């Protein structure tokens, strides 16, 4: 099959759109719109319905327009870091859209920086929109509040260059509409955060609305036709040599670059067994009969490890090779047996093919490889299951080896499950999740406290995309960093279930270093008092529970009213201080 | 009198040179110490007793040494931004020392960035110490967790360049002891934050301990003798021309560069009247009989404005000319009548004299100007007072015009009073504070939520420096950003009084823009439940109150047990949503 016609057609379409845009551009002024509403209109076109952030005097005029907007709601976070986390969580669950966080000059934007850097690291499309002093003030550079006192008005933008792929300053001399479009396109096609400053006097500035008639295309660069054709030939040849003994390994970028449908087609057409990395977990449904579980290098469950590493060829899709995602770089897969498909390149064994991205390659690869179905479908795959272990001697202590399989039974199709960096990220790993369930975690960046803000954004996105319940697992140490973000959850009537693992400190740190050190302990708050403290004047219902025994845990998880998740609920799960999931102790052990 | 460098400055220079010589002559290895303990020893020498921060896997080995250290305590904050705020508050109150915040690579350090930038802006000496991957990892640059996924290990340092005056990377090839010393000296002499990375494998690396025998000198550069002599001549001449009709205006840098004693000598020797800017308030005792109150440009109280602006010569010391510190740049003082003394330069009318800093200039200036005492002491100064207004018709509503004069009566000598950006910063402005009281606020940087973290650090410093009570005034909107920092206050047995102004939202924003906008409202938490939620398992006592009427406020402020501040106490002060101090409404009005 030739790859040529499709690409040619695409190239033609691109040329046509470019020309049309150019024409529109010259007819500037036919229909006008304010800069702020141009941005908001584009965001609506891209599916944005929520804007996260904190008001500050340089963004207030813009927030008037957000508050009055009929399709975008202002969420109003308790602080900017949490707002950035929420925008990240929203983008992760919404998937075909982006997250937006609005802050104010200096103080607000710098508070959000860790959240933005996390979105960069983990490839999440987030727009960081910053209200800044007027263009006049930026020229005169007085020592305004929120400045460094030395007239350096560009310091924050310079810092943000490290953590965003594009920094756009909107001002009167610039081609504002085009800049906004280019910035948003960069964000959504490259799945990375972008940074845009909106001066106070630009909010109501009028620009042409003509470009808005043509929607922004969320398409990656078009593959080079001849290279792509060559790549398809070589992969087909390698698979033939391997006699169809191929396994597929799905990773984070399958989700980030939205090739889940393409991967599912490939899997069903070829019958190749499939495994996921920690960051690729739930990229495909874990109930799929040819799915064999999670591969984490040397700390993989033995039979899964054997199946993956003994395959003649491993086709890795969307690989993200970080330490915690690979069992500390312990893959036992020779490069000779490895093919990697990425968003903008392909690797076959030792050869790199730039400009061949997976989005367009995958459907063609499916056509090429479906001939192997008969052989491939005979490759054995162990069913991916977990069992709740029997209590020894009636032990009622809730330990990780019991807790995770038990909550595994509680999950329902389409649940959104958010796990915090720490015991939760590792505990969930080998638990099969139901159809349509989505696991959201931050394994590469690993900023503690992220999951709480992220859960807020995820809960909005879940509601909008027809997902089921939102279930958060967070350690009490991590919760302390971002606890105030429970407040907007209550205000907006979101109904997540929040499992707070109370095990007397930063357990993941204890397993890395300082098991008995005081610095790894945290204060033991009245966890079940939090929802009441934040929400008792809100008029919104909430409920909190403590479970200290397996029987109490069972009773709660079996309670239909609890499982229906009609109100926000917090469960304090009391666990021993020095108990951890096996995957965590093994990972920590490797590091030592 | 001949202009010689002061003996203190000379002694400092001698020490510095001795240190250099000593290092040159000492054989490496005569006496050895680990890098971590070298840092800790230097910090102890500089008066540091507390280290703020959050554990993370790249700083844990270092924290072992902190936890085991006999003179430095690990505080353990709930998140890194709050920790940076606490280090800032500690440095502000401790004054002859510095604040230290320890974070981990990437996630931790970026969360602290807004706090560090605030310390830069407001000139507060803070060391940001970051635990980073080993020197080996930094060469190989694997995709570790907490990295951006693209091998850029220097991204965080590059960002920090914008907000710190020195960035030091400790590694095996560097002259580690000298680097540490230079970094700390830069921090304390220039009163700005510095950034230092400590790789995991450098913590226990041995270096020579010889340099530790010579203390680091906290002295500014020595003034150029001839320029200084000329400056003294010119100032004396100008004062003579003005017939001694001079007023002195003290500002932030009098506190930051520790010239309070020198300024007091000048005041008492000359008898010149003295006024403070908002950021200079409490730089000199407000009970001083020649002190006339606060000058804020056009929004100054009329009589004070007249006194300041009609003087023939204004001697400004430590000026920091930001918008909120100057009534939005509304000084009515012609440059012809203005002399400015700064940390490293002097301005006389239009002339700039580089290299003449105030620390050494002031004692000599006092000698030159004491001849004017007879005339100067006749210049009238209005007493700086405030009165609690009588309730009209028995109105019980707690409004700002009543609240601030009333709490003014509650203050005691040596209280440390912390006010949040918002109504509190403006409300306290025209309230006279007792002898030895210290006002801590962040008028230039103005990051909401700062005061809560800062109060934690201030409370430690107050205890160590023999101050009295620590009293925080924070709006409920600002408290939401950093609320978890009440938890370490409780854990460490600190006993601040926390006034939470509950007025249904971000009142300062409402006066700037969006008076009736929803985005300026915040959730109404159960404020009096916070200390219990965070502290009920701590074994530490706490007490919370709500006051909604003037009578209730009176009763509480008159309650001796409350005033004794023997436990942490939180007071929810219910105030109307759209009431604000006059100084705030006037400032906001100017901006419109």
PDB file of C-alpha atoms in Angstrom, chain B residues 53 84 185 236 239 255 327 451:
ATOM      1  CA  UNK B  53      11.677  23.789  53.903  1.00  0.00           C
ATOM      2  CA  UNK B  84      10.209  30.585  51.536  1.00  0.00           C
ATOM      3  CA  UNK B 185      28.649  37.151  52.095  1.00  0.00           C
ATOM      4  CA  UNK B 236      26.786  70.318  55.125  1.00  0.00           C
ATOM      5  CA  UNK B 239      21.928  72.155  55.221  1.00  0.00           C
ATOM      6  CA  UNK B 255      15.937  48.335  58.206  1.00  0.00           C
ATOM      7  CA  UNK B 327       1.077  57.174  47.280  1.00  0.00           C
ATOM      8  CA  UNK B 451       1.980  37.146  55.785  1.00  0.00           C
TER       9      UNK B 451
END
